[in-house]
Coordinates of C-alpha atoms in Angstrom, one line a residue:
M1 CA -87.0 14.5 -225.1
G2 CA -86.8 13.6 -221.1
T3 CA -90.6 13.2 -221.3
P4 CA -92.0 9.8 -220.2
C5 CA -92.5 7.3 -223.0
D6 CA -96.2 5.8 -223.5
C7 CA -94.9 2.6 -222.0
G8 CA -94.5 4.2 -218.7
T9 CA -90.9 2.6 -218.4
A10 CA -88.4 4.9 -219.6
L11 CA -87.9 8.0 -221.2
C12 CA -88.4 9.4 -224.3
E13 CA -84.9 9.5 -226.3
V14 CA -85.4 8.8 -229.9
M15 CA -87.2 10.3 -232.7
C16 CA -88.0 9.7 -236.4
R17 CA -88.5 12.2 -239.2
D18 CA -89.4 9.5 -241.8
C19 CA -92.9 9.0 -239.9
T20 CA -95.5 11.3 -240.0
Q21 CA -96.1 13.5 -236.8
Y22 CA -94.0 10.7 -234.7
R23 CA -93.8 11.9 -231.0
G24 CA -90.7 10.0 -229.9
A25 CA -90.3 6.8 -227.5
C26 CA -87.8 5.2 -225.4
R27 CA -85.4 2.9 -227.5
A28 CA -87.6 -0.4 -226.7
C29 CA -90.8 1.1 -228.1
F30 CA -89.0 2.7 -231.0
V31 CA -87.7 -0.4 -232.0
K32 CA -91.2 -2.1 -231.7
D33 CA -92.9 0.8 -233.7
H34 CA -90.2 0.3 -236.4
K35 CA -90.3 -3.4 -236.9
Y36 CA -91.4 -3.3 -240.4
N37 CA -90.0 0.0 -241.2
Y38 CA -86.5 -1.0 -240.6
F39 CA -84.9 1.7 -243.0
H40 CA -86.2 4.8 -241.0
W41 CA -83.5 6.8 -239.7
A42 CA -83.3 7.0 -235.6
E43 CA -82.7 10.3 -234.4
V44 CA -81.5 9.5 -230.9
W45 CA -80.9 12.3 -228.4
D46 CA -77.3 13.1 -227.1
A47 CA -77.9 14.2 -223.6
E48 CA -73.8 15.2 -223.7
L49 CA -74.1 17.4 -227.1
G50 CA -77.1 18.4 -226.5
F51 CA -78.9 17.5 -230.2
Y52 CA -80.3 14.5 -232.0
R53 CA -77.8 12.4 -234.0
R54 CA -79.0 10.4 -236.9
H55 CA -78.0 6.6 -236.7
D56 CA -79.0 3.5 -238.8
M57 CA -81.3 1.3 -236.8
S58 CA -79.1 -1.3 -236.1
L59 CA -77.4 1.1 -233.3
I60 CA -80.5 0.5 -231.1
A61 CA -82.2 -2.4 -232.7
P62 CA -81.2 -6.3 -233.4
P63 CA -79.8 -7.0 -236.9
L64 CA -82.3 -7.2 -239.6
A65 CA -83.4 -10.7 -240.3
V66 CA -83.8 -11.3 -243.8
G67 CA -86.2 -14.3 -245.5
H68 CA -88.6 -14.6 -242.6
G69 CA -91.0 -11.4 -242.7
S70 CA -88.8 -9.6 -240.0
E71 CA -88.6 -12.7 -237.7
R72 CA -85.5 -14.0 -236.9
C73 CA -84.6 -17.5 -238.2
D74 CA -84.9 -20.3 -235.9
Q75 CA -81.7 -21.9 -237.5
V76 CA -80.0 -18.4 -236.0
P77 CA -78.9 -18.2 -232.3
E78 CA -79.9 -14.9 -230.6
D79 CA -76.6 -13.9 -230.0
T80 CA -75.5 -14.4 -233.4
P81 CA -73.6 -11.2 -234.5
G82 CA -74.8 -9.4 -237.4
L83 CA -73.4 -9.2 -240.7
P84 CA -72.3 -6.0 -242.1
F85 CA -74.1 -4.9 -245.4
T86 CA -75.0 -2.0 -247.1
I87 CA -78.7 -1.3 -248.0
T88 CA -79.8 1.6 -250.1
H89 CA -83.4 3.0 -249.6
T90 CA -85.3 5.9 -250.7
N91 CA -84.1 8.2 -247.9
G92 CA -80.5 7.3 -248.3
V93 CA -77.7 4.6 -248.1
H94 CA -77.8 2.4 -244.8
R95 CA -74.9 0.8 -243.4
T96 CA -76.6 -2.0 -241.3
L97 CA -76.4 -5.5 -240.2
I98 CA -78.4 -8.7 -241.0
H99 CA -79.1 -11.7 -239.7
R100 CA -79.3 -14.3 -243.2
C101 CA -81.6 -17.1 -243.3
G102 CA -80.1 -20.3 -241.7
H103 CA -82.4 -22.8 -244.1
K104 CA -81.1 -21.6 -247.6
T105 CA -77.7 -21.9 -249.0
D106 CA -78.2 -19.2 -251.3
P107 CA -78.0 -15.9 -249.9
V108 CA -80.2 -13.9 -253.0
E109 CA -83.3 -15.8 -252.1
P110 CA -83.8 -14.3 -248.7
L111 CA -82.8 -11.3 -249.6
M112 CA -85.4 -10.8 -252.3
K113 CA -88.2 -12.4 -250.2
S114 CA -87.3 -9.1 -248.0
Q115 CA -87.7 -7.0 -251.3
L116 CA -83.8 -6.3 -251.2
F117 CA -82.3 -6.4 -254.8
P118 CA -78.8 -7.5 -254.6
A119 CA -76.1 -5.7 -256.5
T120 CA -74.6 -8.8 -257.6
F121 CA -75.7 -12.5 -257.2
D122 CA -72.1 -13.8 -256.1
K123 CA -71.5 -13.1 -252.4
P124 CA -73.7 -10.0 -252.1
A125 CA -72.7 -7.2 -249.5
T126 CA -74.6 -4.6 -250.9
A127 CA -78.7 -4.2 -251.8
Y128 CA -81.2 -1.8 -253.1
T129 CA -84.6 -1.7 -251.8
F130 CA -87.4 -2.5 -254.0
Q131 CA -88.7 0.9 -253.7
V132 CA -85.5 2.6 -254.4
M133 CA -85.1 0.6 -257.8
Q134 CA -88.7 1.5 -258.6
N135 CA -88.6 5.1 -258.0
F136 CA -85.0 5.4 -260.1
H137 CA -87.0 3.6 -262.8
I138 CA -89.7 6.1 -262.8
H139 CA -87.5 9.2 -262.6
N140 CA -85.3 7.6 -265.3
L141 CA -88.2 7.3 -267.9
E142 CA -90.0 10.5 -266.9
S143 CA -87.4 13.2 -265.7
K144 CA -84.3 11.5 -267.4
Q145 CA -82.6 11.3 -264.2
S146 CA -79.2 9.7 -264.8
A147 CA -78.0 6.9 -262.4
Y148 CA -75.1 9.2 -261.6
D149 CA -77.4 12.2 -260.6
Y150 CA -80.0 9.8 -258.8
C151 CA -77.1 8.2 -256.9
G152 CA -75.6 11.6 -255.9
S153 CA -78.7 12.7 -254.5
L154 CA -79.0 9.7 -252.4
M155 CA -75.9 10.5 -250.9
R156 CA -76.9 13.8 -249.9
L157 CA -79.7 12.3 -248.1
T158 CA -77.5 10.2 -246.3
D159 CA -75.1 13.0 -245.1
N160 CA -75.7 16.4 -247.0
A161 CA -72.4 17.7 -245.3
F162 CA -69.9 14.9 -246.4
A163 CA -71.7 12.9 -249.4
A164 CA -69.3 10.2 -250.7
E165 CA -70.3 8.5 -253.7
N166 CA -70.3 5.0 -255.0
V167 CA -72.2 4.8 -258.2
S168 CA -70.9 1.7 -259.8
T169 CA -72.7 -0.7 -257.8
F170 CA -75.7 1.2 -258.3
I171 CA -75.6 1.3 -261.7
R172 CA -75.0 -2.3 -261.8
G173 CA -78.0 -3.0 -259.7
A174 CA -80.2 -1.0 -261.8
H175 CA -79.2 -3.0 -264.9
L176 CA -79.8 -6.1 -263.3
W177 CA -83.3 -4.6 -262.0
S178 CA -84.1 -3.7 -265.6
V179 CA -83.4 -7.1 -267.2
V180 CA -85.3 -8.9 -264.7
T181 CA -88.3 -6.6 -264.7
T182 CA -88.2 -7.0 -268.6
D183 CA -87.9 -10.6 -268.3
K184 CA -90.8 -10.9 -266.0
R185 CA -93.3 -8.5 -268.5
M186 CA -92.2 -10.2 -271.2
G187 CA -93.5 -13.3 -269.7
H188 CA -90.1 -15.4 -269.7
L189 CA -90.1 -15.9 -266.2
H190 CA -93.2 -17.7 -266.0
G191 CA -92.4 -19.6 -268.9
I192 CA -94.2 -18.1 -271.7
G193 CA -91.6 -19.8 -274.2
E194 CA -93.4 -22.8 -273.8
V195 CA -96.9 -21.6 -274.9
L196 CA -95.8 -19.4 -277.4
T197 CA -93.1 -21.4 -279.3
C198 CA -93.5 -19.3 -282.4
R199 CA -91.6 -16.5 -281.0
P200 CA -87.6 -16.4 -280.7
E201 CA -86.5 -17.6 -277.2
G202 CA -85.5 -14.9 -274.6
H203 CA -86.7 -11.8 -276.7
S204 CA -87.4 -8.8 -275.0
V205 CA -89.1 -7.1 -277.9
L206 CA -92.7 -5.8 -277.7
L207 CA -94.2 -7.7 -280.6
C208 CA -97.2 -5.9 -282.6
P209 CA -100.3 -8.2 -282.0
A210 CA -101.4 -7.0 -285.5
C211 CA -98.5 -8.0 -287.5
P212 CA -98.5 -11.3 -289.3
E213 CA -96.8 -13.9 -286.8
P214 CA -97.1 -17.4 -288.0
G215 CA -98.4 -19.9 -285.3
F216 CA -99.6 -16.8 -283.5
N217 CA -102.4 -14.8 -285.5
M218 CA -101.9 -16.7 -288.8
D219 CA -102.1 -20.3 -290.3
P220 CA -98.6 -21.1 -290.5
K221 CA -98.9 -22.6 -294.1
M222 CA -100.1 -19.2 -295.1
P223 CA -97.5 -17.8 -297.4
L224 CA -96.3 -14.3 -296.2
N225 CA -96.0 -13.1 -299.5
L226 CA -99.8 -12.1 -300.2
P227 CA -101.0 -9.4 -302.2
E228 CA -102.0 -6.7 -300.2
E229 CA -105.7 -6.9 -301.1
L230 CA -105.7 -10.3 -299.3
R231 CA -103.9 -9.8 -296.2

């Protein structure tokens, strides 16, 4: 710290431990380097205390713009204050600021476009990145890690000394994620029910392709009680 930044206009004072071999930069360059990595922790040098203090990116960067690929919506004035928002990523819980899209009245769509999954669809103030939802899903299936334990690890990654747990919203978000991804994989979000009318509406059970299914792999008029040798 205290060395000139590569831009030549300021001194290095911010580090990133989420990036590999990041050399440090001034605040302006750090924000530019992390335009698409908003959830990396900013390690800001405290000259008075003589050590790095970890902060959310919103301390040194403009609020996170959702719905426009990290670009501020043209319907939102530049001096608009950020909206307090809690976003959980794989490296911890970020209490940050966002700018909502000015074109959409639905607050959920811009969040989903930014790969942020809301904990609730009614006036969301908490969201989870797609990466943390996918990460938990794999850990839950493979290592049988519960949502309680996984949420506890996220709290420790946020602050290992003073971890505050809020499991209920994470569990709700994980349940919503599971339902939505199941519907996607079963084809319901793509209107598969209009094609496979023989199957129950909204089913989430993986059906066996070898089992007799009238209208799908057998003639609907064929009786189901055929002798075994004729099946």
